[in-house]
Amino acid sequence: QVQLVESGGGLVQAGGSLRLSCAASVRTFSRYAMGWFRQTPGKERESVAAISWSGGNTYYADSVKGRFTISRDNAKKTVYLQMNTLKPEDTAVYYCAARPVGISSGTYYRIDEYDYWGQGTQVTVPS
């Protein structure tokens, strides 16, 4: 069983930055690929970024490439999402998720392949 707890959300002006954290309570965190997703009311949850178990491979949605950076610290059992140059359209609840299998450019965004999810943290960028 994996428990995930996100933190770091909040209200930030357009152009600002936030860093989200997701702490995992699992003995073998380094065996899990991790992803960040987001969801707004009335819309489907969408992939934002993902990172392989080693951190050697990262993947991003086109909408956040060049602005967001995903990273992980396996010793701290934490994955991060650094969000820069935030836009109003980035407003959403952000979720981290874990999957005990590898990821690739063709699979990282597949919601149904992530087994564990956090409760989410709200990010608001006023227009």
Coordinates of N, CA and C in Angstrom, one line a residue:
Q1 N 0.8 -1.2 0.0 CA 0.0 0.0 0.0 C 0.9 1.2 0.0
V2 N 0.5 2.2 -0.8 CA 1.2 3.5 -0.9 C 0.3 4.6 -0.5
Q3 N 0.8 5.4 0.4 CA 0.0 6.6 0.7 C 0.8 7.8 0.2
L4 N 0.1 8.8 -0.5 CA 0.7 9.9 -1.0 C 0.0 11.2 -0.5
V5 N 0.9 12.1 -0.1 CA 0.3 13.4 0.4 C 1.0 14.6 -0.3
E6 N 0.1 15.3 -1.0 CA 0.6 16.5 -1.7 C 0.6 17.7 -0.8
S7 N 1.5 18.7 -1.1 CA 1.6 19.9 -0.4 C 2.2 21.0 -1.4
G8 N 2.0 22.2 -1.0 CA 2.7 23.3 -1.7 C 1.7 24.1 -2.6
G9 N 0.5 23.7 -2.7 CA -0.5 24.5 -3.5 C -0.8 25.8 -2.9
G10 N -1.5 26.6 -3.6 CA -1.9 27.9 -3.1 C -2.3 28.9 -4.2
L11 N -2.4 30.1 -3.9 CA -2.8 31.2 -4.8 C -1.5 31.9 -5.2
V12 N -1.3 32.1 -6.5 CA -0.1 32.8 -7.0 C -0.5 33.6 -8.2
Q13 N 0.1 34.8 -8.4 CA -0.3 35.6 -9.5 C 0.3 35.1 -10.8
A14 N -0.3 35.4 -11.9 CA 0.2 35.0 -13.2 C 1.7 35.4 -13.4
G15 N 2.5 34.5 -13.9 CA 3.9 34.7 -14.0 C 4.7 34.2 -12.8
G16 N 4.1 33.9 -11.7 CA 4.7 33.4 -10.5 C 5.1 32.0 -10.6
S17 N 5.6 31.5 -9.4 CA 6.1 30.1 -9.3 C 5.5 29.4 -8.1
L18 N 5.4 28.1 -8.1 CA 5.1 27.3 -7.0 C 5.8 26.0 -7.1
R19 N 6.1 25.4 -6.0 CA 6.7 24.0 -6.0 C 5.8 23.1 -5.2
L20 N 5.3 22.1 -5.9 CA 4.5 21.1 -5.2 C 5.4 20.0 -4.8
S21 N 5.0 19.4 -3.6 CA 5.7 18.2 -3.1 C 4.7 17.1 -2.9
C22 N 5.2 15.9 -3.1 CA 4.3 14.7 -2.8 C 5.2 13.7 -2.0
A23 N 4.8 13.5 -0.8 CA 5.5 12.6 0.1 C 4.9 11.3 0.1
A24 N 5.7 10.2 -0.1 CA 5.1 8.9 -0.1 C 5.5 8.1 1.1
S25 N 4.5 7.3 1.6 CA 4.8 6.5 2.8 C 4.8 5.0 2.2
V26 N 5.9 4.6 1.8 CA 6.1 3.3 1.2 C 7.6 2.9 1.4
R27 N 7.8 1.7 1.7 CA 9.2 1.3 1.9 C 10.1 1.3 0.6
T28 N 9.4 1.0 -0.5 CA 10.2 0.8 -1.7 C 9.8 1.9 -2.7
F29 N 9.9 3.2 -2.3 CA 9.5 4.3 -3.2 C 10.2 4.3 -4.5
S30 N 11.5 3.9 -4.5 CA 12.3 3.9 -5.7 C 11.9 2.9 -6.7
R31 N 10.9 2.1 -6.4 CA 10.4 1.1 -7.4 C 9.2 1.7 -8.2
Y32 N 8.8 2.9 -7.8 CA 7.6 3.4 -8.4 C 7.9 4.6 -9.4
A33 N 7.3 4.5 -10.6 CA 7.3 5.7 -11.4 C 6.2 6.6 -10.8
M34 N 6.4 7.9 -11.0 CA 5.5 8.9 -10.4 C 5.0 9.9 -11.4
G35 N 3.8 10.3 -11.2 CA 3.2 11.3 -12.1 C 2.5 12.4 -11.4
W36 N 2.4 13.5 -12.0 CA 1.5 14.6 -11.6 C 0.4 14.8 -12.6
F37 N -0.8 14.9 -12.1 CA -2.0 15.1 -12.9 C -2.7 16.4 -12.4
R38 N -3.6 16.9 -13.1 CA -4.5 18.0 -12.7 C -5.9 17.9 -13.2
Q39 N -6.8 18.5 -12.5 CA -8.2 18.4 -12.9 C -8.9 19.7 -12.5
T40 N -9.7 20.2 -13.4 CA -10.6 21.3 -13.1 C -12.0 20.8 -13.2
P41 N -13.0 21.5 -12.5 CA -14.4 21.1 -12.5 C -14.9 20.9 -13.9
G42 N -15.6 19.8 -14.1 CA -16.2 19.6 -15.4 C -15.3 19.0 -16.5
K43 N -14.0 18.9 -16.1 CA -13.1 18.4 -17.1 C -12.4 17.1 -16.6
E44 N -11.9 16.3 -17.6 CA -11.2 15.1 -17.2 C -9.9 15.4 -16.6
R45 N -9.4 14.5 -15.7 CA -8.1 14.6 -15.2 C -7.1 14.4 -16.3
E46 N -6.1 15.3 -16.3 CA -5.1 15.2 -17.4 C -3.7 15.1 -16.8
S47 N -2.8 14.4 -17.6 CA -1.4 14.3 -17.2 C -0.7 15.6 -17.3
V48 N 0.2 15.9 -16.4 CA 1.0 17.1 -16.4 C 2.5 16.7 -16.7
A49 N 3.0 15.7 -15.9 CA 4.4 15.3 -16.0 C 4.5 14.0 -15.3
A50 N 5.6 13.3 -15.6 CA 5.9 12.0 -15.0 C 7.4 11.8 -15.0
I51 N 7.8 10.9 -14.1 CA 9.2 10.6 -13.9 C 9.4 9.2 -13.6
S52 N 10.5 8.6 -14.2 CA 10.8 7.2 -14.0 C 11.3 6.9 -12.6
W53 N 11.4 5.7 -12.2 CA 11.8 5.3 -10.8 C 13.1 5.9 -10.5
S54 N 14.0 6.0 -11.4 CA 15.4 6.4 -11.2 C 15.5 7.9 -11.3
G55 N 14.5 8.6 -11.9 CA 14.6 10.0 -12.2 C 15.3 10.3 -13.6
G56 N 15.7 9.2 -14.2 CA 16.5 9.4 -15.5 C 15.6 9.8 -16.7
N57 N 14.4 9.5 -16.6 CA 13.5 9.9 -17.7 C 12.3 10.7 -17.2
T58 N 12.0 11.8 -17.9 CA 10.9 12.7 -17.5 C 10.0 12.9 -18.7
Y59 N 8.8 13.2 -18.5 CA 7.8 13.4 -19.6 C 6.9 14.5 -19.2
Y60 N 6.5 15.3 -20.2 CA 5.7 16.5 -19.9 C 4.6 16.7 -20.9
A61 N 3.4 17.2 -20.5 CA 2.4 17.6 -21.4 C 2.9 18.8 -22.2
D62 N 2.5 18.9 -23.4 CA 2.9 20.0 -24.2 C 2.6 21.4 -23.6
S63 N 1.5 21.4 -22.9 CA 1.0 22.7 -22.3 C 2.0 23.2 -21.2
V64 N 2.8 22.4 -20.6 CA 3.7 22.8 -19.5 C 5.2 22.7 -19.8
K65 N 5.5 22.1 -21.0 CA 6.9 22.0 -21.4 C 7.6 23.3 -21.3
G66 N 8.8 23.3 -20.7 CA 9.6 24.6 -20.6 C 9.2 25.4 -19.4
R67 N 8.1 25.1 -18.7 CA 7.7 25.9 -17.6 C 7.7 25.0 -16.3
F68 N 7.3 23.8 -16.4 CA 7.3 22.9 -15.2 C 8.4 21.9 -15.3
T69 N 8.9 21.5 -14.1 CA 10.0 20.5 -14.0 C 9.6 19.5 -12.9
I70 N 9.6 18.2 -13.2 CA 9.4 17.2 -12.3 C 10.7 16.6 -11.8
S71 N 10.8 16.3 -10.5 CA 12.0 15.7 -10.0 C 11.6 14.8 -8.8
R72 N 12.6 14.0 -8.4 CA 12.3 13.2 -7.2 C 13.6 13.0 -6.4
D73 N 13.3 12.7 -5.1 CA 14.4 12.4 -4.2 C 14.0 11.1 -3.5
N74 N 14.6 10.1 -4.0 CA 14.2 8.7 -3.5 C 14.6 8.5 -2.0
A75 N 15.6 9.2 -1.6 CA 16.0 9.1 -0.2 C 15.0 9.7 0.7
K76 N 14.3 10.8 0.2 CA 13.3 11.5 1.0 C 11.9 10.9 0.6
K77 N 11.8 10.0 -0.3 CA 10.6 9.5 -0.8 C 9.6 10.6 -1.2
T78 N 10.1 11.5 -2.0 CA 9.3 12.7 -2.3 C 9.5 13.0 -3.8
V79 N 8.4 13.4 -4.5 CA 8.5 13.8 -5.8 C 8.0 15.3 -5.8
Y80 N 8.6 16.1 -6.7 CA 8.4 17.5 -6.8 C 7.9 17.9 -8.1
L81 N 7.1 19.0 -8.1 CA 6.7 19.7 -9.4 C 7.0 21.1 -9.3
Q82 N 8.1 21.6 -9.9 CA 8.4 23.0 -9.9 C 7.6 23.7 -11.0
M83 N 6.8 24.6 -10.7 CA 6.0 25.3 -11.7 C 6.3 26.8 -11.8
N84 N 6.8 27.1 -13.0 CA 7.2 28.5 -13.2 C 6.3 29.1 -14.3
T85 N 6.4 30.4 -14.3 CA 5.6 31.2 -15.3 C 4.2 30.7 -15.4
L86 N 3.6 30.7 -14.2 CA 2.2 30.1 -14.1 C 1.2 31.0 -14.8
K87 N 0.2 30.3 -15.4 CA -0.9 31.0 -16.2 C -2.2 30.7 -15.5
P88 N -3.2 31.5 -15.8 CA -4.5 31.2 -15.3 C -5.0 29.8 -15.7
E89 N -4.7 29.4 -16.8 CA -5.1 28.0 -17.3 C -4.5 26.9 -16.5
D90 N -3.5 27.2 -15.7 CA -2.9 26.2 -14.8 C -3.7 26.0 -13.6
T91 N -4.7 26.8 -13.3 CA -5.5 26.6 -12.2 C -6.2 25.3 -12.2
A92 N -6.0 24.5 -11.1 CA -6.6 23.1 -11.0 C -6.2 22.5 -9.7
V93 N -6.8 21.4 -9.4 CA -6.4 20.6 -8.3 C -5.3 19.6 -8.9
Y94 N -4.1 19.6 -8.2 CA -3.0 18.8 -8.7 C -2.9 17.6 -7.8
Y95 N -2.8 16.4 -8.5 CA -2.6 15.2 -7.8 C -1.3 14.5 -8.2
C96 N -0.7 13.8 -7.2 CA 0.4 13.0 -7.6 C -0.1 11.5 -7.6
A97 N 0.6 10.7 -8.3 CA 0.2 9.3 -8.4 C 1.4 8.4 -8.6
A98 N 1.3 7.2 -8.2 CA 2.4 6.2 -8.3 C 2.0 5.0 -9.1
R99 N 2.9 4.4 -9.8 CA 2.7 3.2 -10.5 C 3.9 2.3 -10.4
P100 N 3.6 1.0 -10.1 CA 4.7 0.1 -9.8 C 5.4 -0.5 -11.1
V101 N 5.1 0.1 -12.2 CA 5.7 -0.4 -13.5 C 6.4 0.8 -14.2
G102 N 7.2 0.5 -15.2 CA 7.9 1.5 -15.9 C 7.0 2.4 -16.7
I103 N 7.5 3.5 -17.2 CA 6.8 4.4 -18.0 C 7.6 4.7 -19.3
S104 N 6.9 5.2 -20.3 CA 7.5 5.6 -21.5 C 6.8 6.7 -22.1
S105 N 7.2 7.3 -23.2 CA 6.5 8.4 -23.8 C 5.1 8.0 -24.2
G106 N 4.9 6.7 -24.4 CA 3.6 6.2 -24.8 C 2.6 5.8 -23.7
T107 N 3.1 5.8 -22.4 CA 2.3 5.3 -21.3 C 2.2 6.3 -20.1
Y108 N 3.1 7.2 -20.0 CA 3.2 8.0 -18.8 C 1.9 8.7 -18.5
Y109 N 1.0 9.0 -19.5 CA -0.2 9.8 -19.3 C -1.4 9.0 -19.0
R110 N -1.3 7.7 -19.0 CA -2.4 6.8 -18.9 C -2.9 6.7 -17.4
I111 N -3.9 7.3 -17.1 CA -4.4 7.5 -15.7 C -4.7 6.1 -15.1
D112 N -5.3 5.2 -15.9 CA -5.6 3.9 -15.4 C -4.4 3.0 -15.0
E113 N -3.2 3.4 -15.4 CA -2.1 2.6 -15.1 C -1.4 3.1 -13.8
Y114 N -2.0 4.1 -13.1 CA -1.4 4.5 -11.8 C -2.3 3.9 -10.7
D115 N -1.7 3.3 -9.8 CA -2.4 2.5 -8.8 C -2.8 3.3 -7.5
Y116 N -2.0 4.3 -7.3 CA -2.1 5.0 -6.0 C -2.2 6.5 -6.3
W117 N -3.1 7.2 -5.5 CA -3.3 8.6 -5.8 C -3.3 9.4 -4.4
G118 N -2.8 10.6 -4.5 CA -3.0 11.5 -3.3 C -4.3 12.2 -3.3
Q119 N -4.5 13.0 -2.3 CA -5.8 13.7 -2.2 C -5.9 15.0 -3.0
G120 N -4.8 15.5 -3.5 CA -4.8 16.7 -4.3 C -4.5 17.9 -3.5
T121 N -3.9 18.9 -4.3 CA -3.7 20.2 -3.7 C -4.1 21.3 -4.7
Q122 N -4.8 22.3 -4.3 CA -5.3 23.3 -5.2 C -4.3 24.3 -5.6
V123 N -4.2 24.6 -6.8 CA -3.4 25.7 -7.4 C -4.3 26.7 -8.1
T124 N -4.2 27.9 -7.7 CA -5.1 29.0 -8.3 C -4.2 30.1 -8.8
V125 N -4.4 30.4 -10.1 CA -3.7 31.5 -10.7 C -4.8 32.4 -11.3
P126 N -5.1 33.5 -10.6 CA -6.1 34.4 -11.0 C -5.8 35.1 -12.4
S127 N -6.9 35.3 -13.1 CA -6.7 36.0 -14.4 C -6.7 37.5 -14.3

